[in-house]
Coordinates of C-alpha atoms and ligand atoms in Angstrom, one line a residue:
X1 CA 66.7 119.9 98.4
X2 CA 69.8 119.3 101.2
X3 CA 72.2 117.5 99.3
X4 CA 73.8 114.9 101.7
X5 CA 78.2 114.8 101.6
X6 CA 79.3 111.4 100.9
X7 CA 80.8 108.6 103.3
X8 CA 83.9 107.1 102.9
X9 CA 85.2 104.0 103.2
X10 CA 88.3 105.5 105.9
X11 CA 89.2 109.2 105.2
X12 CA 92.3 110.6 105.8
X13 CA 92.3 112.2 109.6
X14 CA 95.1 115.0 110.3
X15 CA 95.4 116.0 114.1
X16 CA 96.7 119.3 114.2
X17 CA 100.0 119.4 114.0
X18 CA 101.8 117.3 110.9
X19 CA 101.5 121.2 109.0
X20 CA 104.2 122.4 111.8
X21 CA 106.6 119.7 111.3
X22 CA 106.2 120.9 107.0
X23 CA 106.7 124.0 107.9
X24 CA 109.8 123.6 109.1
X25 CA 110.8 121.3 107.1
X26 CA 110.5 124.1 104.2
X27 CA 111.9 126.3 106.8
X28 CA 115.0 124.8 107.2
X29 CA 115.2 123.7 103.7
X30 CA 115.1 119.9 104.5
X31 CA 113.0 118.5 101.4
X32 CA 114.7 115.3 100.8
X33 CA 114.7 111.4 102.3
X34 CA 116.3 112.4 104.9
X35 CA 116.7 115.4 107.8
X36 CA 114.9 115.4 111.2
X37 CA 111.9 114.4 110.4
X38 CA 112.6 110.8 109.2
X39 CA 114.5 110.4 112.3
X40 CA 112.0 111.6 115.1
X41 CA 109.0 109.8 112.4
X42 CA 111.5 106.8 113.4
X43 CA 112.3 107.2 116.8
X44 CA 108.4 108.0 117.5
X45 CA 107.4 104.4 115.8
X46 CA 110.6 102.8 117.7
X47 CA 108.7 104.1 121.3
X48 CA 105.1 103.0 120.2
X49 CA 105.6 100.1 119.1
X50 CA 108.7 98.9 121.4
X51 CA 109.9 95.8 121.9
X52 CA 113.5 96.7 121.1
X53 CA 112.9 97.6 117.2
X54 CA 114.3 99.9 115.1
X55 CA 112.1 100.9 112.7
X56 CA 113.2 102.3 109.2
X57 CA 110.5 104.8 107.4
X58 CA 110.3 104.4 103.4
X59 CA 108.2 105.2 100.2
X60 CA 105.7 102.6 100.9
X61 CA 104.0 99.4 102.8
X62 CA 104.9 97.7 99.3
X63 CA 108.3 99.0 99.2
X64 CA 109.2 97.8 102.9
X65 CA 107.7 94.3 102.4
X66 CA 109.8 94.2 99.1
X67 CA 113.1 95.3 101.0
X68 CA 112.0 92.4 103.7
X69 CA 112.5 90.1 101.2
X70 CA 115.4 91.3 99.4
X71 CA 117.2 91.4 103.2
X72 CA 115.8 87.4 104.1
X73 CA 117.2 86.3 100.4
X74 CA 114.4 85.5 98.3
X75 CA 115.6 85.7 95.0
X76 CA 114.4 84.0 91.5
X77 CA 112.8 80.7 92.3
X78 CA 112.2 81.1 95.7
X79 CA 108.5 80.2 97.5
X80 CA 107.2 82.8 99.8
X81 CA 103.7 81.8 101.3
X82 CA 101.4 84.2 101.9
X83 CA 98.1 84.7 103.4
X84 CA 96.1 84.4 100.3
X85 CA 93.7 86.5 101.8
X86 CA 94.6 90.3 102.4
X87 CA 95.2 92.6 99.6
X88 CA 97.5 92.4 96.3
X89 CA 100.6 94.3 97.8
X90 CA 101.4 91.7 100.2
X91 CA 102.2 89.1 97.5
X92 CA 103.6 91.5 94.9
X93 CA 107.0 92.2 95.9
X94 CA 107.0 88.2 95.6
X95 CA 106.8 88.6 92.0
X96 CA 109.2 91.7 91.6
X97 CA 112.3 89.2 93.1
X98 CA 111.1 86.7 90.5
X99 CA 110.2 84.4 93.0
X100 CA 106.7 82.6 93.1
X101 CA 104.1 83.0 95.8
X102 CA 102.5 79.5 96.9
X103 CA 99.4 80.9 99.2
X104 CA 97.3 79.8 102.4
X105 CA 94.0 80.4 103.0
X106 CA 92.7 81.4 106.6
X107 CA 91.2 79.8 110.2
X108 CA 87.5 81.9 111.0
X109 CA 88.4 83.0 114.5
X110 CA 90.6 85.9 113.2
X111 CA 90.5 85.1 109.0
X112 CA 94.1 85.5 108.8
X113 CA 96.7 82.5 108.3
X114 CA 95.1 78.5 108.8
X115 CA 98.7 77.7 111.4
X116 CA 96.9 74.2 110.5
X117 CA 97.8 74.6 106.6
X118 CA 99.8 76.6 106.6
X119 CA 101.9 73.2 107.9
X120 CA 100.1 70.9 105.9
X121 CA 102.3 73.7 102.6
X122 CA 105.5 73.8 104.6
X123 CA 105.5 69.9 104.0
X124 CA 103.9 69.3 100.9
X125 CA 107.0 72.2 99.3
X126 CA 109.3 70.6 101.4
X127 CA 108.4 66.9 99.6
X128 CA 108.6 68.6 96.3
X129 CA 112.0 70.1 96.7
X130 CA 111.1 73.6 97.0
X131 CA 111.7 74.3 101.1
X132 CA 110.2 77.7 101.4
X133 CA 112.1 81.0 101.0
X134 CA 109.4 83.4 103.7
X135 CA 106.6 83.0 105.2
X136 CA 104.2 86.6 104.8
X137 CA 101.1 86.6 107.3
X138 CA 98.5 89.5 107.8
X139 CA 96.7 91.2 110.4
X140 CA 94.1 91.9 108.2
X141 CA 91.4 94.9 109.2
X142 CA 93.7 95.0 112.3
X143 CA 93.2 91.7 114.1
X144 CA 96.2 89.7 114.9
X145 CA 96.4 86.6 113.3
X146 CA 97.7 83.9 115.7
X147 CA 101.0 84.7 116.2
X148 CA 102.3 81.9 118.9
X149 CA 100.8 78.9 116.1
X150 CA 102.2 80.4 113.2
X151 CA 105.6 81.0 114.6
X152 CA 105.6 77.7 116.6
X153 CA 105.7 76.6 112.9
X154 CA 108.1 78.8 111.5
X155 CA 110.9 78.3 114.1
X156 CA 110.4 74.2 114.0
X157 CA 110.7 74.6 109.6
X158 CA 113.3 77.3 110.3
X159 CA 111.5 79.7 107.9
X160 CA 111.8 83.5 109.3
X161 CA 108.5 85.3 108.7
X162 CA 107.7 89.0 107.8
X163 CA 104.4 90.4 109.5
X164 CA 102.1 92.5 107.7
X165 CA 101.2 94.9 109.9
X166 CA 100.0 97.7 107.3
X167 CA 96.4 97.9 108.6
X168 CA 98.0 97.0 112.0
X169 CA 99.7 100.1 114.1
X170 CA 97.8 100.3 117.8
X171 CA 96.8 96.4 117.5
X172 CA 98.2 94.0 120.2
X173 CA 98.8 90.7 120.4
X174 CA 98.9 89.3 124.2
X175 CA 100.3 93.0 125.2
X176 CA 103.0 92.9 122.3
X177 CA 102.4 95.5 119.5
X178 CA 101.4 94.1 115.5
X179 CA 104.7 94.7 114.0
X180 CA 107.3 92.8 116.8
X181 CA 106.1 89.3 117.0
X182 CA 108.6 88.1 114.3
X183 CA 111.5 89.1 112.7
X184 CA 111.0 91.5 110.1
X185 CA 107.6 93.8 110.6
X186 CA 105.5 96.5 108.2
X187 CA 103.7 99.0 108.4
X188 CA 101.2 101.2 106.0
X189 CA 100.8 104.9 106.6
X190 CA 98.3 105.1 102.8
X191 CA 96.0 106.9 103.2
X192 CA 93.0 105.1 104.0
X193 CA 95.4 103.9 107.0
X194 CA 94.5 104.0 110.6
X195 CA 97.4 107.3 110.1
X196 CA 98.8 108.7 106.9
X197 CA 101.5 110.3 105.2
X198 CA 99.9 110.5 102.5
X199 CA 101.8 108.1 101.1
X200 CA 104.6 105.9 103.1
X201 CA 105.3 103.0 105.3
X202 CA 108.0 101.8 107.3
X203 CA 109.9 98.4 108.0
X204 CA 110.3 96.6 111.5
X205 CA 113.4 95.4 112.1
X206 CA 114.7 93.7 115.2
X207 CA 118.4 96.1 114.8
X208 CA 120.9 99.0 114.3
X209 CA 122.4 97.0 111.9
X210 CA 119.8 95.5 109.9
X211 CA 117.7 98.6 109.2
X212 CA 121.2 100.4 108.8
X213 CA 120.9 97.5 105.7
X214 CA 117.3 98.6 104.6
X215 CA 118.2 101.7 104.6
X216 CA 121.6 101.0 102.3
X217 CA 119.5 99.5 100.5
X218 CA 116.4 101.8 99.7
X219 CA 119.3 104.3 98.9
X220 CA 120.1 103.4 95.7
X221 CA 122.9 101.2 97.7
X222 CA 125.4 103.8 97.6
X223 CA 129.1 102.3 98.8
X224 CA 131.3 104.0 101.3
X225 CA 133.5 106.0 98.3
X226 CA 134.1 109.6 97.6
X227 CA 132.7 108.8 93.8
X228 CA 129.2 107.0 93.9
X229 CA 130.1 103.1 93.4
X230 CA 127.9 100.7 93.8
X231 CA 128.7 96.0 94.5
X232 CA 124.1 95.8 94.7
X233 CA 121.2 96.3 92.8
X234 CA 120.1 99.9 95.3
X235 CA 116.0 101.2 95.9
X236 CA 115.2 104.1 95.5
X237 CA 111.9 103.8 98.6
X238 CA 112.8 105.9 101.5
X239 CA 110.5 108.4 103.4
X240 CA 110.9 111.7 102.2
X241 CA 111.2 114.5 104.4
X242 CA 108.9 116.7 103.8
X243 CA 105.7 113.4 104.4
X244 CA 108.2 112.5 108.0
X245 CA 106.6 115.5 109.3
X246 CA 103.0 114.6 108.4
X247 CA 104.2 111.4 109.8
X248 CA 105.3 113.1 113.2
X249 CA 101.6 115.1 113.7
X250 CA 100.0 111.8 113.5
X251 CA 101.8 109.9 116.1
X252 CA 100.1 112.5 118.3
X253 CA 97.1 111.2 118.0
X254 CA 97.0 107.3 117.4
X255 CA 95.9 106.2 120.3
X256 CA 93.1 108.7 119.6
X257 CA 92.9 107.4 116.4
X258 CA 92.3 104.2 117.6
X259 CA 90.0 105.0 120.4
X260 CA 87.7 106.7 116.9
X261 CA 87.8 103.2 115.0
X262 CA 86.9 100.9 118.4
X263 CA 83.6 102.9 119.1
X264 CA 82.7 102.7 115.4
X265 CA 82.9 99.1 115.9
X266 CA 80.7 99.3 119.3
X267 CA 79.0 101.2 117.3
X268 CA 78.2 99.6 114.7
X269 CA 78.0 95.4 117.2
X270 CA 75.4 97.6 119.2
X271 CA 73.1 99.0 116.9
X272 CA 73.1 95.5 113.6
X273 CA 73.4 92.7 116.2
X274 CA 70.0 92.7 116.6
X275 CA 69.5 91.3 112.4
X276 CA 70.2 87.3 112.4
X277 CA 71.6 87.7 109.4
X278 CA 74.3 90.1 110.2
X279 CA 78.0 89.4 112.2
X280 CA 81.1 90.2 113.6
X281 CA 84.8 89.1 114.5
X282 CA 85.2 88.6 118.2
X283 CA 89.1 89.2 120.0
X284 CA 89.3 86.0 120.9
X285 CA 91.4 86.2 124.5
X286 CA 94.5 88.4 123.9
X287 CA 93.9 89.6 121.4
X288 CA 93.9 93.5 121.2
X289 CA 92.2 94.6 117.1
X290 CA 92.4 98.6 116.5
X291 CA 89.4 97.8 114.4
X292 CA 90.6 99.6 111.5
X293 CA 87.9 98.7 109.5
X294 CA 84.8 96.9 111.3
X295 CA 83.5 94.3 109.1
X296 CA 80.9 92.5 109.1
X297 CA 79.9 89.1 107.8
X298 CA 75.9 88.4 106.3
X299 CA 74.5 85.3 105.4
X300 CA 74.4 85.7 101.8
X301 CA 76.6 87.0 99.0
X302 CA 72.1 88.5 97.9
X303 CA 72.4 90.1 101.1
X304 CA 75.9 91.9 101.5
X305 CA 74.7 93.2 98.1
X306 CA 71.4 94.7 99.1
X307 CA 73.5 95.9 102.0
X308 CA 76.2 97.9 99.8
X309 CA 73.9 98.6 96.9
X310 CA 71.5 100.6 99.0
X311 CA 74.5 102.4 100.8
X312 CA 75.7 103.1 97.7
X313 CA 72.3 104.7 96.1
X314 CA 73.1 107.3 99.5
X315 CA 76.4 108.2 98.6
X316 CA 77.6 106.3 101.5
X317 CA 81.5 103.8 100.2
X318 CA 81.5 100.5 101.5
X319 CA 83.3 97.6 100.6
X320 CA 83.8 94.1 100.0
X321 CA 85.9 92.2 101.9
X322 CA 89.2 91.7 100.0
X323 CA 88.7 89.0 97.7
X324 CA 91.3 86.5 97.9
X325 CA 95.0 86.0 96.3
X326 CA 94.1 82.4 94.9
X327 CA 91.0 83.8 92.6
X328 CA 92.9 87.0 91.2
X329 CA 93.4 86.7 87.6
X330 CA 96.9 87.3 88.3
X331 CA 97.5 84.2 90.5
X332 CA 95.8 82.0 88.8
X333 CA 98.2 79.8 88.2
X334 CA 100.0 80.0 91.8
X335 CA 99.6 76.8 94.0
X336 CA 97.6 77.4 97.0
X337 CA 95.9 75.5 100.4
X338 CA 92.4 76.3 100.8
X339 CA 90.5 75.5 103.0
X340 CA 87.2 77.5 100.9
X341 CA 87.5 80.0 104.2
X342 CA 88.7 83.5 102.4
X343 CA 86.1 82.2 99.9
X344 CA 83.0 82.7 102.0
X345 CA 83.7 85.7 103.2
X346 CA 84.7 87.5 100.2
X347 CA 81.3 86.5 98.8
X348 CA 79.2 87.4 102.3
X349 CA 81.4 90.0 104.1
X350 CA 81.5 93.9 103.8
X351 CA 83.4 96.7 105.0
X352 CA 81.5 99.3 106.8
X353 CA 82.8 103.0 107.5
X354 CA 85.1 103.1 109.9
X355 CA 87.1 106.2 109.6
X356 CA 88.4 107.6 112.3
X357 CA 87.3 111.2 111.6
X358 CA 83.1 109.7 110.9
X359 CA 80.9 112.0 113.3
X360 CA 78.0 111.0 115.4
X361 CA 76.0 112.7 112.0
X362 CA 77.4 110.4 109.7
X363 CA 77.0 107.4 112.2
X364 CA 73.4 107.6 112.3
X365 CA 72.7 108.2 109.0
X366 CA 74.2 104.9 107.7
X367 CA 72.4 103.3 110.4
X368 CA 69.2 104.8 109.4
X369 CA 69.8 103.2 105.9
X370 CA 70.1 100.1 106.4
X371 CA 67.1 99.8 109.1
X372 CA 65.2 101.0 105.8
X373 CA 66.6 97.5 103.7
X374 CA 63.3 95.4 103.5
X375 CA 63.7 92.2 104.8
X376 CA 67.1 92.1 106.3
Ligands
PLP401 C1 98.3 99.1 102.6 C2 98.2 97.3 102.2 C3 99.8 97.3 101.9 C4 100.4 98.5 101.5 O1 100.6 99.4 101.9 P1 101.2 100.3 100.6 O2 101.6 101.6 101.6 O3 100.0 100.9 100.3 O4 102.5 100.4 99.7 C5 100.1 95.8 102.5 N1 99.6 94.6 102.8 C6 98.5 95.2 103.1 C7 97.6 94.0 104.2 C8 97.7 96.8 102.8 O5 97.0 96.7 103.6

């Protein structure tokens, strides 16, 4: 019997030149959290995202959110408004700072933070003498959030926005790169993301001074002295020069990666739109998604599970959409402003295999399995 290989949800996809940069790091002995690949990778990202931003590459997306909160002065007792429909890493750094997350549900056009609920939450917290210190909004699955509306509210109440663009490198909003739409943005290069350094992240900052401050905090906050002197608590969050080498190779193929992910989405949409109980999230006018993961919305939890389990039997990985943070045991006591949207998406939605390295053979195999499901 022919054994079929496992199809993953989203697996690393090397471009070919990564190893040259890594070898160079070895040959020159820059095996450290600094060196030419770190600077080179930062330059590559700066050119790619544009908008005059300065980028600091760090050890993870999570670390980047942590440093962003630190830069904004979020500390013990503060409240931070965070999109509920996301991966837990968007919210965990709020707790690292001793601050309190308040979760905001989504709207149905982009599945991201509802501007309406955001404003409601801000007013409620102000009435309770707890003006939020920051907002964390997320471009989930690569789909930009409604930045114009979110930024307008944030500006009106003078609250800074951290843009969690971990899943959205290559996405744009009215031709501006996701990650550059507010004061601070973050990226992730974890193994499952659109490009990867195995593990890694970046903080996108408005200017050189902010970047330097982020690097200072991420490299143990050493004061300018011949001995080791510290006046601030530091972190060990800088990206290694070896991993930044992988990042340089990956940046050379980012456009291909976005194209391949979008092709997956188009394939699934064309082939599965014929089913009356499967829907796709469309891009609103001016929104461009990298389609990091192709998500389908079925008519019920039962249909969702039927598809997921049938794929699993054939060793094909799919995954329910993110379980909202306000439903997570770890955040059970958190205040939340919900409208049922993210809970419904979690119940009925499924991420299909979406790697940029899927072959047509893989895609056809996935489709064949789904089309054999009875009563779909
Ligand atoms: C992956 C991810 C993160 C965290 O990035 P890491 O590099 O894995 O720490 C944060 N937010 C979202 C939405 C993510 O998908």
